[in-house]
Short mmCIF file of C-alpha atoms and ligand atoms in Angstrom, two decimals:
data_model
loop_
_atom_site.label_atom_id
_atom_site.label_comp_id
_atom_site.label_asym_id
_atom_site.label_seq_id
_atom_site.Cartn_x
_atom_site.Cartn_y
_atom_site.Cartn_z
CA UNK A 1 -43.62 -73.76 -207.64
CA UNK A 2 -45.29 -70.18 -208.13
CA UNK A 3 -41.72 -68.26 -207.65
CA UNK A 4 -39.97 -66.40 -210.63
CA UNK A 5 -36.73 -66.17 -209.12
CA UNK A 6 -34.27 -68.30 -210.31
CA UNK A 7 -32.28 -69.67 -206.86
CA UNK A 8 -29.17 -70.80 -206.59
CA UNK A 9 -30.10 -74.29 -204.86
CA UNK A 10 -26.66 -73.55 -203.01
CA UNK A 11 -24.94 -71.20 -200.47
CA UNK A 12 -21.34 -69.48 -201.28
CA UNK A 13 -18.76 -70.27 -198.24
CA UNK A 14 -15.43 -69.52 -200.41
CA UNK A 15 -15.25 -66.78 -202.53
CA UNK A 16 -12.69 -65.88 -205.03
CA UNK A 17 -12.82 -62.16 -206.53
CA UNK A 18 -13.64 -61.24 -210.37
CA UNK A 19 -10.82 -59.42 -212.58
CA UNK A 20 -12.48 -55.43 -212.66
CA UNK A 21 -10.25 -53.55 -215.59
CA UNK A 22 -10.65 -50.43 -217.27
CA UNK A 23 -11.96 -49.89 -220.57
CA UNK A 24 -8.47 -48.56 -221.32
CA UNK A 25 -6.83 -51.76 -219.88
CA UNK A 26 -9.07 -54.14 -222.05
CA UNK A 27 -8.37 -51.67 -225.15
CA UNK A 28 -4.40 -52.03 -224.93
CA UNK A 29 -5.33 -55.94 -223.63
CA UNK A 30 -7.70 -56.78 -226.57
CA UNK A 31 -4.09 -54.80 -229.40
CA UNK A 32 -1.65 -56.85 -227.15
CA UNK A 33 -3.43 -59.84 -227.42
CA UNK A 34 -3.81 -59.74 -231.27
CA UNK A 35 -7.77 -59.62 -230.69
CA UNK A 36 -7.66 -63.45 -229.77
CA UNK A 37 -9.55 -63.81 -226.39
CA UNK A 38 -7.03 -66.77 -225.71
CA UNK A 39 -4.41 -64.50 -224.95
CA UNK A 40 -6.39 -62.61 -222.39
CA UNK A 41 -5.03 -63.51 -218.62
CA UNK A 42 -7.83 -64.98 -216.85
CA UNK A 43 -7.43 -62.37 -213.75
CA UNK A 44 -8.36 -59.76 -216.25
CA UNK A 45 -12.01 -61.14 -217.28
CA UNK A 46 -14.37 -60.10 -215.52
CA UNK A 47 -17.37 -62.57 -216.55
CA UNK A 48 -15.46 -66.25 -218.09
CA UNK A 49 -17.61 -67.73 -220.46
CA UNK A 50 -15.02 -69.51 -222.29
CA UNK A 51 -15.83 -72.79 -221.61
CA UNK A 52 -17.69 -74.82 -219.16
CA UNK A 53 -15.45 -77.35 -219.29
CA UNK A 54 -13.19 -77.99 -215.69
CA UNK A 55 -14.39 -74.60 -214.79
CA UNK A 56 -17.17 -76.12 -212.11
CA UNK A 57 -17.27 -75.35 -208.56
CA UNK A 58 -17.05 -77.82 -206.87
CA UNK A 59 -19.65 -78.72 -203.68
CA UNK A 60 -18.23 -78.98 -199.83
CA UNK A 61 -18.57 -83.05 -199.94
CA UNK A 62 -16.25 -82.79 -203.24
CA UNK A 63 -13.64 -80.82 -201.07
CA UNK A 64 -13.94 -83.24 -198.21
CA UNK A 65 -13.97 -86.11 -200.86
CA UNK A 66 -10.38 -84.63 -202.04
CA UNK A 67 -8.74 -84.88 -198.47
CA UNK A 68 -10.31 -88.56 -197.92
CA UNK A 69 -8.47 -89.37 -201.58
CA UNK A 70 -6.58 -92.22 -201.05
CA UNK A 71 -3.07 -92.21 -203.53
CA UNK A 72 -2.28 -95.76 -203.53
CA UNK A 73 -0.91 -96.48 -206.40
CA UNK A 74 -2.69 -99.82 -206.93
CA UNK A 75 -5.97 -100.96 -205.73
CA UNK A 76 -6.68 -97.37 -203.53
CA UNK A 77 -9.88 -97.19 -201.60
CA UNK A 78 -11.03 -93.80 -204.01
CA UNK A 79 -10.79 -95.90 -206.97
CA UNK A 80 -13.59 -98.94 -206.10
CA UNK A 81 -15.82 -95.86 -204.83
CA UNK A 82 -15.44 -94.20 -208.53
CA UNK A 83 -15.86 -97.54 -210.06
CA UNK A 84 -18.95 -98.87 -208.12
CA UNK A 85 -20.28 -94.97 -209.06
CA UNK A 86 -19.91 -95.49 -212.48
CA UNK A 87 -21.53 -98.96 -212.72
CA UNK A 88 -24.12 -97.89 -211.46
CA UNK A 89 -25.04 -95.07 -213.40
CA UNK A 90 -24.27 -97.13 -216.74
CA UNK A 91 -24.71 -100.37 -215.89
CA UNK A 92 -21.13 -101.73 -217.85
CA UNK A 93 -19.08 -103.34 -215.96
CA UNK A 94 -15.78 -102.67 -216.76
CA UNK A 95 -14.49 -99.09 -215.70
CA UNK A 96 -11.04 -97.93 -217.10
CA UNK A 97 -10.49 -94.25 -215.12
CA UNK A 98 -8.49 -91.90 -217.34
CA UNK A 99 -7.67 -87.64 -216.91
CA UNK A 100 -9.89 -86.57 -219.55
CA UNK A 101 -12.48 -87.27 -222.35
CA UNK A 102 -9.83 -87.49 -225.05
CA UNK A 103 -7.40 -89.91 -223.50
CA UNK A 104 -10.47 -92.34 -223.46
CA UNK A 105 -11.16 -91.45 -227.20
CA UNK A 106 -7.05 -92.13 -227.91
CA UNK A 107 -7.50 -95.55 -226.00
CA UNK A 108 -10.65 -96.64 -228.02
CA UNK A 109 -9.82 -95.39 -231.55
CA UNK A 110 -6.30 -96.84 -231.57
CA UNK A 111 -8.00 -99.70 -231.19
CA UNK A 112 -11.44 -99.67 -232.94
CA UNK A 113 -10.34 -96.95 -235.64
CA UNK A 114 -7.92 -97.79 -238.53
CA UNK A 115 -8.08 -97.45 -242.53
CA UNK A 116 -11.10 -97.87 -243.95
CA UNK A 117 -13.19 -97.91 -241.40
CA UNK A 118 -15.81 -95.37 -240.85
CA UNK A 119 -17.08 -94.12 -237.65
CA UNK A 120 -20.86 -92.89 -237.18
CA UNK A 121 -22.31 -90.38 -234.98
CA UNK A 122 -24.68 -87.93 -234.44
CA UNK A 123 -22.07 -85.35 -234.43
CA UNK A 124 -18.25 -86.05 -233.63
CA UNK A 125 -16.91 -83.41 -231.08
CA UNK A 126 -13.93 -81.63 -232.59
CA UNK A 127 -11.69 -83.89 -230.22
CA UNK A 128 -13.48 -87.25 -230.75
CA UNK A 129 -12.94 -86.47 -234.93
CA UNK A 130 -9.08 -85.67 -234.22
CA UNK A 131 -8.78 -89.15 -232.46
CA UNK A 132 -10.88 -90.78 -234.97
CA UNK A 133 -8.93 -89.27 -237.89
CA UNK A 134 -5.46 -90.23 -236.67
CA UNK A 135 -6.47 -93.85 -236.74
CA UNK A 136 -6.92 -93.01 -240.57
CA UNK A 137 -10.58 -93.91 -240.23
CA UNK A 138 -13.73 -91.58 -241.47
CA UNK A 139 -15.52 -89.50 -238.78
CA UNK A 140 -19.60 -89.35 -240.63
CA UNK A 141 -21.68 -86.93 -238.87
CA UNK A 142 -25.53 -87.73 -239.39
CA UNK A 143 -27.54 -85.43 -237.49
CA UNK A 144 -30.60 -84.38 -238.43
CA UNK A 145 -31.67 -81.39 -240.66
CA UNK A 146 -33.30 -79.35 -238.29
CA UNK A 147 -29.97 -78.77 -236.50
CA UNK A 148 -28.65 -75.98 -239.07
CA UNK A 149 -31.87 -73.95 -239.01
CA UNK A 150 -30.33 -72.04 -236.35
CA UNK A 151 -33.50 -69.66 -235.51
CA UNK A 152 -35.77 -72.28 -235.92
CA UNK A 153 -36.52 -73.80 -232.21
CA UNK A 154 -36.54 -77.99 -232.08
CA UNK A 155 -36.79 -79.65 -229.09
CA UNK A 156 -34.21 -82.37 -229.66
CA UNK A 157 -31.87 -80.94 -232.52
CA UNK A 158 -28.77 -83.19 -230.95
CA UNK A 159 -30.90 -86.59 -232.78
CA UNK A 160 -29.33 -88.73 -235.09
CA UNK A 161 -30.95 -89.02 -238.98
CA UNK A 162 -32.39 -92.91 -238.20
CA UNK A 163 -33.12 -93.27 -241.77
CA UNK A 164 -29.64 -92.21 -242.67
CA UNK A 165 -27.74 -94.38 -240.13
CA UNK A 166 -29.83 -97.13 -241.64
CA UNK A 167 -28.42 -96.32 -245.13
CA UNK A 168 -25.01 -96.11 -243.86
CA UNK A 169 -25.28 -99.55 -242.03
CA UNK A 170 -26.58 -101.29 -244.83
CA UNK A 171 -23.81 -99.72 -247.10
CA UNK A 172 -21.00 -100.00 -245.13
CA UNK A 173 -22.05 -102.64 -242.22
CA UNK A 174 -18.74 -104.57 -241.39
CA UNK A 175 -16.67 -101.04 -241.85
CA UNK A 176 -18.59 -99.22 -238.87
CA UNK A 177 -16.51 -100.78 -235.88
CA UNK A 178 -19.28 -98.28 -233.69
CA UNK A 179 -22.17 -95.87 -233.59
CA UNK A 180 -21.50 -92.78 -231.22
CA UNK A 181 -24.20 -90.76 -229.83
CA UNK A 182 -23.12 -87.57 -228.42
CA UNK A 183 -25.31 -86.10 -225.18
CA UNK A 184 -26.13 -83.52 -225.19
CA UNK A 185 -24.78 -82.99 -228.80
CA UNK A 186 -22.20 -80.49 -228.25
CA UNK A 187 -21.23 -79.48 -231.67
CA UNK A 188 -24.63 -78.25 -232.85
CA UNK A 189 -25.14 -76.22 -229.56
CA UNK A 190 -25.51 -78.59 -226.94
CA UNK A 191 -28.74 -79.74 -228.09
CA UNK A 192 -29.91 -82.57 -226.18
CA UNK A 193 -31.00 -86.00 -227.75
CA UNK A 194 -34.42 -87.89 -227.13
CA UNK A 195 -35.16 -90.93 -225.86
CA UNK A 196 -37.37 -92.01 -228.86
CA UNK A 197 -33.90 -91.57 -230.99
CA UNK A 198 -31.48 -93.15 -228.62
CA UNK A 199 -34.18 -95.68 -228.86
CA UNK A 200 -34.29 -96.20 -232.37
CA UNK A 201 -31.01 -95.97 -232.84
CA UNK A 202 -29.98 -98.48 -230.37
CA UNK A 203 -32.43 -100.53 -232.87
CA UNK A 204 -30.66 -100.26 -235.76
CA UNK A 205 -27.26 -100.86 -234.18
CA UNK A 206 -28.36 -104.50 -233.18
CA UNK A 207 -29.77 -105.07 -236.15
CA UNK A 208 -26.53 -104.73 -237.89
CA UNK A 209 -24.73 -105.95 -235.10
CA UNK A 210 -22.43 -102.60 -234.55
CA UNK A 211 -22.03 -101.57 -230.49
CA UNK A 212 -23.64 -97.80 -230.06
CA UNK A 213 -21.42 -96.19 -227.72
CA UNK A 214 -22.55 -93.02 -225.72
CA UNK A 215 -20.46 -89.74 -225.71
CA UNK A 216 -21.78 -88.98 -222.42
CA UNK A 217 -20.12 -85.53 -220.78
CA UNK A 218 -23.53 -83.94 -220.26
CA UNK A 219 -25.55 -86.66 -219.83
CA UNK A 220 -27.45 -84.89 -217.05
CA UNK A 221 -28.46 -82.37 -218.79
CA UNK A 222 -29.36 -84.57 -221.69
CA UNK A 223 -31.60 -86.18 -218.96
CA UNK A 224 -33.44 -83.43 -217.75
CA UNK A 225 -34.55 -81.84 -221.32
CA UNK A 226 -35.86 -85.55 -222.02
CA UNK A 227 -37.48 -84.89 -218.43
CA UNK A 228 -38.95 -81.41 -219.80
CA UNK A 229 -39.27 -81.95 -223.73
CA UNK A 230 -40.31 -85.56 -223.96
CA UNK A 231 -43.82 -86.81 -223.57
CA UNK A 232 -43.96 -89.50 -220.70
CA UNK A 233 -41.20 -88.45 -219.16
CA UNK A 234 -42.60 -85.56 -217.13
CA UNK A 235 -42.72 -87.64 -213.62
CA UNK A 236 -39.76 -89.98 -213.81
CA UNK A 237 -36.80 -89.49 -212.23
CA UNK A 238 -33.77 -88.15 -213.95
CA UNK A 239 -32.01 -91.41 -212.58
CA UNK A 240 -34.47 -93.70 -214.31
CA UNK A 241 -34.24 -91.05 -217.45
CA UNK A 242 -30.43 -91.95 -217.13
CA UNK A 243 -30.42 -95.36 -216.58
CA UNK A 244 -32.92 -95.91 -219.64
CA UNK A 245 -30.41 -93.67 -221.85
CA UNK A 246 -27.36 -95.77 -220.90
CA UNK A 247 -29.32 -99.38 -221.12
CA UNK A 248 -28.77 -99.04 -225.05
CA UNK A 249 -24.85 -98.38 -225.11
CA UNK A 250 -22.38 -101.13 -225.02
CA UNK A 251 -19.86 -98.91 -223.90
CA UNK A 252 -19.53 -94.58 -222.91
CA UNK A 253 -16.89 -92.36 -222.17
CA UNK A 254 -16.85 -89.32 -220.27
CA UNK A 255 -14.98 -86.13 -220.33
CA UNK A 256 -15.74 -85.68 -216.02
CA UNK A 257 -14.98 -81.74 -216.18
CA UNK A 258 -18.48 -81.08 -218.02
CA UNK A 259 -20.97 -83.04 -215.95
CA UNK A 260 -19.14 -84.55 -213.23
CA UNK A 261 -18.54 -81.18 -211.48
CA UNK A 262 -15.17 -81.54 -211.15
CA UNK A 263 -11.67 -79.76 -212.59
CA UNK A 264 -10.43 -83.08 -214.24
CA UNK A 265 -11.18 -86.41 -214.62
CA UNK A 266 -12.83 -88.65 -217.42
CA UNK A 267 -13.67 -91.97 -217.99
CA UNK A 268 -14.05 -95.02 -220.25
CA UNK A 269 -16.82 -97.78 -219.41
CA UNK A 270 -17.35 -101.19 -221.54
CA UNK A 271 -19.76 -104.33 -221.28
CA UNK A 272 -16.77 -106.27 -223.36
CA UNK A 273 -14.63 -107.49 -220.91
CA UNK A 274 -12.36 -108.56 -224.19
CA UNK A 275 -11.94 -104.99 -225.05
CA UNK A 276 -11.51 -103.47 -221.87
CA UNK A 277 -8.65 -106.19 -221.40
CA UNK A 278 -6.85 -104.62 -224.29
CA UNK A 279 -8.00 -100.92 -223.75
CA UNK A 280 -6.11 -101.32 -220.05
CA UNK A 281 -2.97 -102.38 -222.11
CA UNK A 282 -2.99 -99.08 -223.60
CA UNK A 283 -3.75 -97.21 -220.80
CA UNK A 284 -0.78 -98.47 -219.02
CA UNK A 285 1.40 -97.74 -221.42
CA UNK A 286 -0.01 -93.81 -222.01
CA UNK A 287 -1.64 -92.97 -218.60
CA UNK A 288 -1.11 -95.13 -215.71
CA UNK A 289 -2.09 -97.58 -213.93
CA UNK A 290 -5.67 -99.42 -214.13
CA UNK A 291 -7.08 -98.29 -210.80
CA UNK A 292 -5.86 -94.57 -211.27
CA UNK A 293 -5.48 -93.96 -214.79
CA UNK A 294 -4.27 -90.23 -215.32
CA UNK A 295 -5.71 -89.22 -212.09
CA UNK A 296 -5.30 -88.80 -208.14
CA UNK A 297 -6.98 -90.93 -206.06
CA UNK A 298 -8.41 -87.36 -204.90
CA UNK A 299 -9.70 -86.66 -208.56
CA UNK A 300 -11.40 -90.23 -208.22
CA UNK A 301 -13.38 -89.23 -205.08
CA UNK A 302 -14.41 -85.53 -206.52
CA UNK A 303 -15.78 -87.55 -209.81
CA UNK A 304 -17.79 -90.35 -207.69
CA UNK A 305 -19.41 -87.44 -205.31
CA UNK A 306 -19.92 -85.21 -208.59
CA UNK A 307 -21.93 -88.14 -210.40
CA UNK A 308 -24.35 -87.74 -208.02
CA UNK A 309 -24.38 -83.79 -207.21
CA UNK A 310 -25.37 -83.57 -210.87
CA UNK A 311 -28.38 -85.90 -210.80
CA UNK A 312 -29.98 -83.69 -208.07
CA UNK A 313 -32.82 -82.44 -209.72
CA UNK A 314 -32.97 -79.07 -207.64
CA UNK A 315 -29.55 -78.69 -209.27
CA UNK A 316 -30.57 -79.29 -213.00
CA UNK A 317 -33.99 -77.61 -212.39
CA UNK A 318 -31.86 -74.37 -211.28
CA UNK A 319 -29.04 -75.07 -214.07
CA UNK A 320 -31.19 -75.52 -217.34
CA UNK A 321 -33.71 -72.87 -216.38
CA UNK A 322 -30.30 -70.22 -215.76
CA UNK A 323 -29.41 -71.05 -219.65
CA UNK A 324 -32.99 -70.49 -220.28
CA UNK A 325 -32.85 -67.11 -218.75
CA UNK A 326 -29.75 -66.25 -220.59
CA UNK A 327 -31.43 -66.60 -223.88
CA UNK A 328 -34.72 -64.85 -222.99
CA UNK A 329 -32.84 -62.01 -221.87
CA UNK A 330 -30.81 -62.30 -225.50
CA UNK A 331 -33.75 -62.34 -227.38
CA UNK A 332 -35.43 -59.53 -225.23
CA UNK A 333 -32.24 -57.35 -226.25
CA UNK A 334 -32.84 -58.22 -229.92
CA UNK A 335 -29.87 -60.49 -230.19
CA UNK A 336 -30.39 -63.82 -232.37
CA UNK A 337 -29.60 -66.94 -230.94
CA UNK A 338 -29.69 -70.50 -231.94
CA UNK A 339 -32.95 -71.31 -230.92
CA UNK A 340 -33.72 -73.26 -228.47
CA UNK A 341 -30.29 -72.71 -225.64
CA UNK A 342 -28.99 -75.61 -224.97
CA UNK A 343 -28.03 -77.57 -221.81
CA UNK A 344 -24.78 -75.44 -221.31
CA UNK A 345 -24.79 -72.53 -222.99
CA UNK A 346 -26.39 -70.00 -225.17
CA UNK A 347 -24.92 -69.54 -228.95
CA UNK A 348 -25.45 -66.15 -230.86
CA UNK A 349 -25.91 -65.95 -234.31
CA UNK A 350 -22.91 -63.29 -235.06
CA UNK A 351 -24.01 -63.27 -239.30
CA UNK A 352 -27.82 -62.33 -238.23
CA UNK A 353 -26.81 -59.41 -235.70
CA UNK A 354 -24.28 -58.35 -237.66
CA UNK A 355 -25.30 -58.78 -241.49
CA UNK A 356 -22.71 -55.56 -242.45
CA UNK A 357 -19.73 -57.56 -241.77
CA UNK A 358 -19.05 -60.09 -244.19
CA UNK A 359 -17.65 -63.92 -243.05
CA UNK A 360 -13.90 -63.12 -244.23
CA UNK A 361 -13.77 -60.06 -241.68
CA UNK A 362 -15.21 -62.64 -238.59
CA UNK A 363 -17.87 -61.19 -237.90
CA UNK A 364 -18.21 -63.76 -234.47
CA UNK A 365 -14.78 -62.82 -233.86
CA UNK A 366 -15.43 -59.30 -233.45
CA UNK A 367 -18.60 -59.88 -231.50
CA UNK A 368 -16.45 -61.84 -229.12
CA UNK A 369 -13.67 -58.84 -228.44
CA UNK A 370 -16.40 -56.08 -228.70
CA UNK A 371 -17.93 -58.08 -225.20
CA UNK A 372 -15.06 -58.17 -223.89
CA UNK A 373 -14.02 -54.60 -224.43
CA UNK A 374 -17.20 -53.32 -223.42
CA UNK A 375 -17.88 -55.29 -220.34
CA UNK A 376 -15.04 -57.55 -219.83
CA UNK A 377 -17.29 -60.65 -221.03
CA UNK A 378 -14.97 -63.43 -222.47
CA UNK A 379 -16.89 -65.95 -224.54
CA UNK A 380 -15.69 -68.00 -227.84
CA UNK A 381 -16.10 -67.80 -231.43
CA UNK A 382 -17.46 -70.72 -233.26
CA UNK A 383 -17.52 -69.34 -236.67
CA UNK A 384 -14.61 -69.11 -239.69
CA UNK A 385 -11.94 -68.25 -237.15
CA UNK A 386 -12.23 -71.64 -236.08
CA UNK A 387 -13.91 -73.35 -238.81
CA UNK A 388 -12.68 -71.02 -242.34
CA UNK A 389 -11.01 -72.80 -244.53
CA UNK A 390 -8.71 -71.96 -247.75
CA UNK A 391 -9.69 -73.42 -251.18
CA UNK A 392 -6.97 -75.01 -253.48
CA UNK A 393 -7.30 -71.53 -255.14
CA UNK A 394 -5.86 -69.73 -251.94
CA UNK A 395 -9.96 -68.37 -251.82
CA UNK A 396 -11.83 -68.18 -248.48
CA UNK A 397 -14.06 -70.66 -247.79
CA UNK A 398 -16.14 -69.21 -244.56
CA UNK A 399 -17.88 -72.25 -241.93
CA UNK A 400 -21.39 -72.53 -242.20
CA UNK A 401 -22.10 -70.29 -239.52
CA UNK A 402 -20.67 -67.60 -237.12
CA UNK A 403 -21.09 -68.21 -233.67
CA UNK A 404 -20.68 -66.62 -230.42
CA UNK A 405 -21.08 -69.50 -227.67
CA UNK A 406 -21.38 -68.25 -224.23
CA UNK A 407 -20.69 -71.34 -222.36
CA UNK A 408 -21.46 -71.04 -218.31
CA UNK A 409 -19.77 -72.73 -216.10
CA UNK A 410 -21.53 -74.66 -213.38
CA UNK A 411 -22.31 -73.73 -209.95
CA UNK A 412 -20.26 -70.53 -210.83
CA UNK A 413 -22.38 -67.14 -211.54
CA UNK A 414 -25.57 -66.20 -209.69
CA UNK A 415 -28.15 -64.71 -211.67
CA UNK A 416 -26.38 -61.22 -211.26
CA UNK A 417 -23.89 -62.11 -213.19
CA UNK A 418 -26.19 -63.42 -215.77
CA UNK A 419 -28.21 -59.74 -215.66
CA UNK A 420 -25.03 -58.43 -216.44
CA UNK A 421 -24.05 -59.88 -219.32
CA UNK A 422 -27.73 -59.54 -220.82
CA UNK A 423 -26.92 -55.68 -220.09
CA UNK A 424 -24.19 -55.70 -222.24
CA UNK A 425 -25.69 -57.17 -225.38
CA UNK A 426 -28.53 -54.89 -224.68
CA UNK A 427 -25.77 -52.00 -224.94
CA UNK A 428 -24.30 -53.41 -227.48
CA UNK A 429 -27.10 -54.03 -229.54
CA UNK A 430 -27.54 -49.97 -229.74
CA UNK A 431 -25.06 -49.68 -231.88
CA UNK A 432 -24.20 -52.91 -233.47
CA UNK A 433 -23.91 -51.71 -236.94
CA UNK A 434 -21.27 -49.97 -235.84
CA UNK A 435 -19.33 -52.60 -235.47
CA UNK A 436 -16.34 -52.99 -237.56
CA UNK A 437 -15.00 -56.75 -238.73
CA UNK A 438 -11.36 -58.09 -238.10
CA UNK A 439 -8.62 -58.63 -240.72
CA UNK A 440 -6.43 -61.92 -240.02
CA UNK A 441 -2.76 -61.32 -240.03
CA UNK A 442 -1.24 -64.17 -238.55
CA UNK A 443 -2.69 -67.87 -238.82
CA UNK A 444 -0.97 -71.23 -238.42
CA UNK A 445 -2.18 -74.08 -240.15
CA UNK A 446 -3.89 -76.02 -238.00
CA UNK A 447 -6.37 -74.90 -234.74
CA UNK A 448 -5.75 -71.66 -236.38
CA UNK A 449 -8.29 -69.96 -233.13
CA UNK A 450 -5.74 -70.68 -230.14
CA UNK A 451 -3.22 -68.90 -231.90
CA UNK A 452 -4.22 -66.16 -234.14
CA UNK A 453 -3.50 -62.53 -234.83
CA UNK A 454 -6.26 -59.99 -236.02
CA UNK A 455 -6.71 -56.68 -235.97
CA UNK A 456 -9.89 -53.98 -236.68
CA UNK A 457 -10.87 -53.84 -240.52
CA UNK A 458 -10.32 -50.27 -242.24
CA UNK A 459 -13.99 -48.52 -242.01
C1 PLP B 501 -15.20 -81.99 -223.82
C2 PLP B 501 -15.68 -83.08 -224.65
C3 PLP B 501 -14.83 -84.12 -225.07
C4 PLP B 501 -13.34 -84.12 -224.79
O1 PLP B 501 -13.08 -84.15 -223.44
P1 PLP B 501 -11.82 -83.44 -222.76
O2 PLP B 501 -12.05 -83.70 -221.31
O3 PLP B 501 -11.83 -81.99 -223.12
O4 PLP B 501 -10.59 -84.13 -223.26
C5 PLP B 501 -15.39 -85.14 -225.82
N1 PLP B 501 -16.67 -85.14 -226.16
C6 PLP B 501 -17.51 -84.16 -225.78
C7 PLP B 501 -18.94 -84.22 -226.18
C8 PLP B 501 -17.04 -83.09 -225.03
O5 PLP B 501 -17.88 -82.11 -224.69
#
């Protein structure tokens, strides 16, 4: 394909309008708001790069899909579609429905979590920790070095340290109730994993006899960067790439708003017919019934019709190659980004374009309300708002890096909207060291980001 221009593989038939402000109505927003983006009304952002997670649009056939739901409350019609979907695309049989990724990780740590046991992965996402960590059990992260070298481009940074799983195993062996593999690995940027390591790791799991389990909410895109990044991969199809990835799980669950194109939804999916006998006990009791589990018998349809959507490769070739973009245009403007993007967003490093501003005055943070008060750009920090901790001493202890994630949501912006926001970190970057930090004045204890006060540092 010879042409430059990155096209939408889709047509627009319902619109909804962006929230224009002044510069004066995001100043007194940004004071009112104690400089937390959170407590910005979503009418007055302009560009949302929050999250990309439920913030999909969904496709005509999803829409339809929602008026054909069927809301039985046993047995419906919408549920055997979603389940007959999601067999297919991981080839375990037993599919427990539930209304997001976290119920699923509730369901399965309650019962494979508990004291001293210690749970392996990759990386944990920061909800999959929380539920491992209320059963009491350890969370171990053991992804590889190359993953904090921010700058320094890798093509699979989301992989797993073999040799150290292999350690752990034969340490701890009886203690790991499961490995977790995370695709694409969300907490180091949503770098993807490779086959090779899914591979290996699969390996090791049956040597010591511990189920891998896949944490699977951008699995897609996982699919396509092994398409793009791997060698002998290059003329499969991303369904074969996907099928391969999920042939060396014993079980998966899915948070549906990331790569299922839909608003809500999740799943859990099991080869143990044991454990998914007890996991449906729990469900019942916390979010419904087995054939609906938190969800509509609509939400069932959009999920089954977006498990496809996202395997269309016109779709991933459009929706990795837009991230790409995103980060070229970053880098043209000067601004330093963990290299390479990754499958659903773009991550700036805050401390390298801002090396004036120390981590105890946020530097992310401020990067983060400077966007938005310059061109109405919401994205998140990922830095010591989020991740700062105090020392025993009362002393700052600052997260090992401050990030800026712009996270796009799918089938949302057109590359317009993308040119825009690279025009405002080219502005930006004019005068970054004029940039002032943020002082915290109000924190609670714990996810201290939702719910924080700040305001500018003296010059
Ligand atoms: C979003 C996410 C979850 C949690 O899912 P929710 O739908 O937000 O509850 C778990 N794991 C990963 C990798 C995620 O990205």
């Amino acid at each position: 394909m010879p042409w430059k221009t990155i096209i939408e593989p889709f047509r627009i038939k319902s619109v909804e309008p962006l929230g224009f402000t002044t510069p004066a109505e995001r100043e007194r927003l940004l004071r009112e708001g104690g400089f937390n983006l959170f407590n910005i009304p979503a009418n007055k952002v302009l560009i949302d790069l929050l999250t990309d997670s439920g913030t999909s649009a969904m496709s005509a056939e999803q829409w339809a899909g929602i008026m054909r739901g069927d809301e039985s409350y046993a047995g419906a019609t919408s549920f055997y579609r979603f389940e007959k979907k999601v067999r297919e695309l991981t080839g375990l049989r037993e599919v427990i429905p539930v209304h997001q990724g976290r119920a699923a990780e509730r369901i399965l740590f309650q019962l494979l979590g508990g004291p001293d046991k210690v749970v392996i992965a990759n990386s944990h996402f920061d909800t999959t920790r929380a539920n491992v960590e209320v059963s009491v059990a350890e969370a171990r992260d053991l992804v590889i070095g190359e993953a904090a070298r921010i700058g320094v481009p890798h093509p699979f940074k989301g992989n797993i340290d073999t040799l150290a799983l292999e350690g752990c195993l034969k340490e701890l062996g009886h203690k790991v109730p499961l490995v977790i593999m995370t695709v694409t690995n969300n907490s180091v940027g949503g770098q993807p994993v490779s086959m090779a390591n899914l591979r290996e790791a699969s390996r090791i799991c049956k040597q010591y006899g511990v189920p891998l389990f896949l944490d699977c909410a951008r699995f897609a895109e996982n699919a396509w960067l092994i398409k793009k990044r791997e060698t002998g991969f290059s003329t499969l199809p991303v369904r074969d790439i996907v099928t391969e990835m999920f042939s060396y799980c014993q079980g998966t669950w899915m948070s549906s708003k990331k790569d299922a194109l839909v608003n809500m939804g999740g799943f859990l999916a099991l080869s143990d017919p044991a454990l998914a006998k007890k996991a449906r006990e729990v469900l019942i009791i916390g979010e419904g019934f087995t054939t609906y589990g938190g969800l509509s018998g609509r939400d069932l349809e959009a999920v089954a019709i977006g498990l496809d959507e996202v395997l269309d490769e016109e779709y991933l070739a459009y929706r990795i190659r837009s991230i790409e973009y995103l980060g070229e245009g970053l880098r043209k403007a000067g601004v330093p980004i963990v290299e390479p993007p990754g499958g659903h967003g773009v991550y700036v490093d805050a401390k390298a374009f801002l090396p004036h501003i120390p981590s105890r005055l946020y530097p992310a943070q401020a990067l983060a309300c400077e966007l938005y008060r310059l061109g109405g750009i919401r994205t998140v920090e990922i830095g010591s708002l989020m991740f700062g901790k105090k020392g025993k001493d009362g002393a700052f202890i600052p997260a090992r890096a401050e990030l800026v994630r712009l996270a796009v949501p799918r089938r949302v912006y057109t590359q317009s909207h993308i040119d825009y926001v690279i025009e405002v970190f080219a502005k930006l970057a004019e005068d970054a060291r004029g940039l002032r930090g943020l002082d915290l004045i109000e924190a609670s204890e714990h996810l201290t980001h939702f719910t924080a006060k700040l305001a500018p540092a003296a010059a």
